[in-house]
């Protein structure tokens, strides 16, 4: 596992300001920098992308097949609604780990179901920014 895409969905560009009691105080840039540093320590090249639109996220997943060995994906609100993102994950031939900062099972009922989780190799929820770290570790453990 040499190359990993970290893909962030809608509203995650607002991390740090957005409901910090739920999502933490770190900005998206701070989280990405931590992940890139952790990747370097493990000899893994990490690239991070954030998009608010469903189509842009589908494009990012499709493009990942050109260079990435795996994807750590926080689909954010689309986790609970998006058949298009689910289909994109099914269509690509690289492993995807779903991650969430918050524990989606301890929140509102509409967040308890993810359409994405069943087509991922696994899913990690509730560990704040460290959910992404565990996602990276899970992908590395596959190779
Ligand atoms: C989230 C959980 C989702 O329910 C929510 O819509 C988000 C963030 C998380 O990381 O905890 O935007 O994916």
PDB file of C-alpha atoms and ligand atoms in Angstrom:
ATOM      1  CA  UNK A   1       0.000   0.000   0.000  1.00  0.00           C
ATOM      2  CA  UNK A   2       2.120   2.860  -1.329  1.00  0.00           C
ATOM      3  CA  UNK A   3      -0.445   5.509  -2.275  1.00  0.00           C
ATOM      4  CA  UNK A   4      -3.589   6.417  -0.357  1.00  0.00           C
ATOM      5  CA  UNK A   5      -6.312   8.951  -1.166  1.00  0.00           C
ATOM      6  CA  UNK A   6      -7.991  10.619   1.803  1.00  0.00           C
ATOM      7  CA  UNK A   7     -11.370  11.783   0.530  1.00  0.00           C
ATOM      8  CA  UNK A   8     -13.505  14.198   2.547  1.00  0.00           C
ATOM      9  CA  UNK A   9     -17.153  14.865   1.740  1.00  0.00           C
ATOM     10  CA  UNK A  10     -19.446  17.868   2.152  1.00  0.00           C
ATOM     11  CA  UNK A  11     -19.023  20.452   4.898  1.00  0.00           C
ATOM     12  CA  UNK A  12     -15.786  18.915   6.139  1.00  0.00           C
ATOM     13  CA  UNK A  13     -13.988  21.990   4.760  1.00  0.00           C
ATOM     14  CA  UNK A  14     -15.590  23.745   7.757  1.00  0.00           C
ATOM     15  CA  UNK A  15     -13.929  21.536  10.378  1.00  0.00           C
ATOM     16  CA  UNK A  16     -12.660  23.547  13.317  1.00  0.00           C
ATOM     17  CA  UNK A  17     -15.625  25.927  13.085  1.00  0.00           C
ATOM     18  CA  UNK A  18     -18.416  23.415  12.457  1.00  0.00           C
ATOM     19  CA  UNK A  19     -19.948  21.979  15.661  1.00  0.00           C
ATOM     20  CA  UNK A  20     -16.514  21.506  17.313  1.00  0.00           C
ATOM     21  CA  UNK A  21     -18.157  19.697  20.247  1.00  0.00           C
ATOM     22  CA  UNK A  22     -19.059  16.928  17.767  1.00  0.00           C
ATOM     23  CA  UNK A  23     -16.343  17.092  15.131  1.00  0.00           C
ATOM     24  CA  UNK A  24     -13.380  18.467  17.094  1.00  0.00           C
ATOM     25  CA  UNK A  25     -11.352  21.659  17.002  1.00  0.00           C
ATOM     26  CA  UNK A  26      -8.847  20.777  14.284  1.00  0.00           C
ATOM     27  CA  UNK A  27      -9.222  22.306  10.838  1.00  0.00           C
ATOM     28  CA  UNK A  28      -9.231  20.095   7.766  1.00  0.00           C
ATOM     29  CA  UNK A  29      -5.755  21.365   6.847  1.00  0.00           C
ATOM     30  CA  UNK A  30      -4.412  20.431  10.281  1.00  0.00           C
ATOM     31  CA  UNK A  31      -5.887  16.939  10.016  1.00  0.00           C
ATOM     32  CA  UNK A  32      -4.519  16.469   6.489  1.00  0.00           C
ATOM     33  CA  UNK A  33      -1.046  17.572   7.604  1.00  0.00           C
ATOM     34  CA  UNK A  34      -1.083  15.064  10.476  1.00  0.00           C
ATOM     35  CA  UNK A  35      -2.148  12.282   8.087  1.00  0.00           C
ATOM     36  CA  UNK A  36       0.513  13.185   5.509  1.00  0.00           C
ATOM     37  CA  UNK A  37       3.180  13.124   8.252  1.00  0.00           C
ATOM     38  CA  UNK A  38       1.953   9.762   9.552  1.00  0.00           C
ATOM     39  CA  UNK A  39       1.998   8.460   5.967  1.00  0.00           C
ATOM     40  CA  UNK A  40       5.594   9.633   5.453  1.00  0.00           C
ATOM     41  CA  UNK A  41       6.670   7.771   8.609  1.00  0.00           C
ATOM     42  CA  UNK A  42       5.151   4.611   7.139  1.00  0.00           C
ATOM     43  CA  UNK A  43       6.490   5.153   3.610  1.00  0.00           C
ATOM     44  CA  UNK A  44       3.042   5.896   2.207  1.00  0.00           C
ATOM     45  CA  UNK A  45       2.236   8.801  -0.107  1.00  0.00           C
ATOM     46  CA  UNK A  46      -0.997  10.425   1.070  1.00  0.00           C
ATOM     47  CA  UNK A  47      -3.023  12.873  -0.987  1.00  0.00           C
ATOM     48  CA  UNK A  48      -6.116  14.572   0.442  1.00  0.00           C
ATOM     49  CA  UNK A  49      -9.118  15.872  -1.482  1.00  0.00           C
ATOM     50  CA  UNK A  50     -12.314  17.514  -0.204  1.00  0.00           C
ATOM     51  CA  UNK A  51     -15.464  18.155  -2.242  1.00  0.00           C
ATOM     52  CA  UNK A  52     -18.927  19.329  -1.359  1.00  0.00           C
ATOM     53  CA  UNK A  53     -20.613  17.923  -4.455  1.00  0.00           C
ATOM     54  CA  UNK A  54     -21.632  14.314  -5.007  1.00  0.00           C
ATOM     55  CA  UNK A  55     -20.424  14.329  -8.649  1.00  0.00           C
ATOM     56  CA  UNK A  56     -16.997  15.677  -7.685  1.00  0.00           C
ATOM     57  CA  UNK A  57     -16.683  12.879  -5.115  1.00  0.00           C
ATOM     58  CA  UNK A  58     -17.628  10.271  -7.752  1.00  0.00           C
ATOM     59  CA  UNK A  59     -14.965  11.789 -10.054  1.00  0.00           C
ATOM     60  CA  UNK A  60     -12.367  11.676  -7.256  1.00  0.00           C
ATOM     61  CA  UNK A  61     -13.106   7.977  -6.587  1.00  0.00           C
ATOM     62  CA  UNK A  62     -12.834   7.119 -10.285  1.00  0.00           C
ATOM     63  CA  UNK A  63      -9.593   9.108 -10.671  1.00  0.00           C
ATOM     64  CA  UNK A  64      -8.108   7.390  -7.607  1.00  0.00           C
ATOM     65  CA  UNK A  65      -7.889   4.141  -9.597  1.00  0.00           C
ATOM     66  CA  UNK A  66      -5.202   5.801 -11.756  1.00  0.00           C
ATOM     67  CA  UNK A  67      -2.726   6.147  -8.885  1.00  0.00           C
ATOM     68  CA  UNK A  68      -4.032   5.089  -5.449  1.00  0.00           C
ATOM     69  CA  UNK A  69      -3.874   1.634  -3.857  1.00  0.00           C
ATOM     70  CA  UNK A  70      -6.700   2.452  -1.428  1.00  0.00           C
ATOM     71  CA  UNK A  71      -9.046   5.179  -0.227  1.00  0.00           C
ATOM     72  CA  UNK A  72      -9.993   6.414   3.251  1.00  0.00           C
ATOM     73  CA  UNK A  73     -13.375   8.063   2.681  1.00  0.00           C
ATOM     74  CA  UNK A  74     -15.547  10.217   4.915  1.00  0.00           C
ATOM     75  CA  UNK A  75     -18.690  10.634   2.793  1.00  0.00           C
ATOM     76  CA  UNK A  76     -20.174  12.929   5.498  1.00  0.00           C
ATOM     77  CA  UNK A  77     -23.902  13.601   4.894  1.00  0.00           C
ATOM     78  CA  UNK A  78     -23.859  11.559   1.674  1.00  0.00           C
ATOM     79  CA  UNK A  79     -23.184   8.439   3.750  1.00  0.00           C
ATOM     80  CA  UNK A  80     -26.863   8.318   4.556  1.00  0.00           C
ATOM     81  CA  UNK A  81     -28.275   9.109   1.103  1.00  0.00           C
ATOM     82  CA  UNK A  82     -25.976   8.470  -1.836  1.00  0.00           C
ATOM     83  CA  UNK A  83     -26.537   5.535  -4.166  1.00  0.00           C
ATOM     84  CA  UNK A  84     -24.201   7.232  -6.687  1.00  0.00           C
ATOM     85  CA  UNK A  85     -21.257   7.121  -4.252  1.00  0.00           C
ATOM     86  CA  UNK A  86     -22.065   3.563  -3.280  1.00  0.00           C
ATOM     87  CA  UNK A  87     -22.084   2.573  -6.968  1.00  0.00           C
ATOM     88  CA  UNK A  88     -18.759   4.376  -7.549  1.00  0.00           C
ATOM     89  CA  UNK A  89     -17.117   2.396  -4.734  1.00  0.00           C
ATOM     90  CA  UNK A  90     -18.518  -0.846  -6.115  1.00  0.00           C
ATOM     91  CA  UNK A  91     -17.222   0.069  -9.579  1.00  0.00           C
ATOM     92  CA  UNK A  92     -13.612   0.768  -8.625  1.00  0.00           C
ATOM     93  CA  UNK A  93     -11.165  -2.034  -8.003  1.00  0.00           C
ATOM     94  CA  UNK A  94      -9.357  -0.624  -4.949  1.00  0.00           C
ATOM     95  CA  UNK A  95     -10.281  -0.999  -1.269  1.00  0.00           C
ATOM     96  CA  UNK A  96     -12.199   1.812   0.422  1.00  0.00           C
ATOM     97  CA  UNK A  97     -12.447   2.302   4.208  1.00  0.00           C
ATOM     98  CA  UNK A  98     -15.366   4.434   5.387  1.00  0.00           C
ATOM     99  CA  UNK A  99     -14.548   6.749   8.298  1.00  0.00           C
ATOM    100  CA  UNK A 100     -16.516   9.151  10.470  1.00  0.00           C
ATOM    101  CA  UNK A 101     -15.247  11.585  13.071  1.00  0.00           C
ATOM    102  CA  UNK A 102     -18.351  11.168  15.212  1.00  0.00           C
ATOM    103  CA  UNK A 103     -20.016   7.931  16.251  1.00  0.00           C
ATOM    104  CA  UNK A 104     -22.867   7.841  13.747  1.00  0.00           C
ATOM    105  CA  UNK A 105     -24.598   5.103  15.779  1.00  0.00           C
ATOM    106  CA  UNK A 106     -24.954   7.253  18.879  1.00  0.00           C
ATOM    107  CA  UNK A 107     -26.537  10.216  17.104  1.00  0.00           C
ATOM    108  CA  UNK A 108     -29.829  10.960  15.316  1.00  0.00           C
ATOM    109  CA  UNK A 109     -31.607   7.891  13.867  1.00  0.00           C
ATOM    110  CA  UNK A 110     -31.112   9.106  10.276  1.00  0.00           C
ATOM    111  CA  UNK A 111     -27.324   8.879  10.790  1.00  0.00           C
ATOM    112  CA  UNK A 112     -27.449   5.299  12.055  1.00  0.00           C
ATOM    113  CA  UNK A 113     -27.646   3.897   8.527  1.00  0.00           C
ATOM    114  CA  UNK A 114     -24.847   4.194   5.982  1.00  0.00           C
ATOM    115  CA  UNK A 115     -25.485   3.227   2.355  1.00  0.00           C
ATOM    116  CA  UNK A 116     -21.714   3.294   1.880  1.00  0.00           C
ATOM    117  CA  UNK A 117     -20.524   0.934   4.644  1.00  0.00           C
ATOM    118  CA  UNK A 118     -21.710  -2.351   3.047  1.00  0.00           C
ATOM    119  CA  UNK A 119     -19.563  -1.800  -0.064  1.00  0.00           C
ATOM    120  CA  UNK A 120     -16.420  -0.813   1.876  1.00  0.00           C
ATOM    121  CA  UNK A 121     -13.894  -3.232   3.304  1.00  0.00           C
ATOM    122  CA  UNK A 122     -14.724  -1.819   6.729  1.00  0.00           C
ATOM    123  CA  UNK A 123     -15.853   1.222   8.571  1.00  0.00           C
ATOM    124  CA  UNK A 124     -14.516   3.271  11.501  1.00  0.00           C
ATOM    125  CA  UNK A 125     -16.662   5.712  13.429  1.00  0.00           C
ATOM    126  CA  UNK A 126     -16.325   7.836  16.535  1.00  0.00           C
ATOM    127  CA  UNK A 127     -12.624   8.460  17.105  1.00  0.00           C
ATOM    128  CA  UNK A 128     -12.436  12.054  15.898  1.00  0.00           C
ATOM    129  CA  UNK A 129      -9.561  12.782  13.466  1.00  0.00           C
ATOM    130  CA  UNK A 130      -7.938   9.516  14.594  1.00  0.00           C
ATOM    131  CA  UNK A 131     -10.659   7.637  12.670  1.00  0.00           C
ATOM    132  CA  UNK A 132      -8.658   8.607   9.555  1.00  0.00           C
ATOM    133  CA  UNK A 133      -5.433   7.305  11.145  1.00  0.00           C
ATOM    134  CA  UNK A 134      -7.104   3.963  11.904  1.00  0.00           C
ATOM    135  CA  UNK A 135      -8.401   3.911   8.321  1.00  0.00           C
ATOM    136  CA  UNK A 136      -4.858   4.356   6.995  1.00  0.00           C
ATOM    137  CA  UNK A 137      -3.584   1.631   9.340  1.00  0.00           C
ATOM    138  CA  UNK A 138      -6.364  -0.697   8.155  1.00  0.00           C
ATOM    139  CA  UNK A 139      -5.389  -0.180   4.503  1.00  0.00           C
ATOM    140  CA  UNK A 140      -1.680  -0.695   5.266  1.00  0.00           C
ATOM    141  CA  UNK A 141      -2.502  -3.911   7.118  1.00  0.00           C
ATOM    142  CA  UNK A 142      -4.000  -5.315   3.897  1.00  0.00           C
ATOM    143  CA  UNK A 143      -0.675  -5.339   2.069  1.00  0.00           C
TER     144      UNK A 143
HETATM  145  C1  LIG B   1     -19.769  12.622   9.613  1.00  0.00           C
HETATM  146  C2  LIG B   1     -21.118  12.124  10.155  1.00  0.00           C
HETATM  147  C3  LIG B   1     -22.244  12.465   9.199  1.00  0.00           C
HETATM  148  O1  LIG B   1     -23.487  12.014   9.707  1.00  0.00           O
HETATM  149  C4  LIG B   1     -22.322  13.961   9.007  1.00  0.00           C
HETATM  150  O2  LIG B   1     -23.325  14.280   8.039  1.00  0.00           O
HETATM  151  C5  LIG B   1     -21.034  14.581   8.641  1.00  0.00           C
HETATM  152  C6  LIG B   1     -19.809  14.092   9.287  1.00  0.00           C
HETATM  153  C7  LIG B   1     -18.642  12.387  10.630  1.00  0.00           C
HETATM  154  O3  LIG B   1     -17.470  12.443  10.206  1.00  0.00           O
HETATM  155  O4  LIG B   1     -18.886  12.207  11.823  1.00  0.00           O
HETATM  156  O5  LIG B   1     -20.972  15.543   7.899  1.00  0.00           O
HETATM  157  O6  LIG B   1     -19.458  11.878   8.444  1.00  0.00           O
END
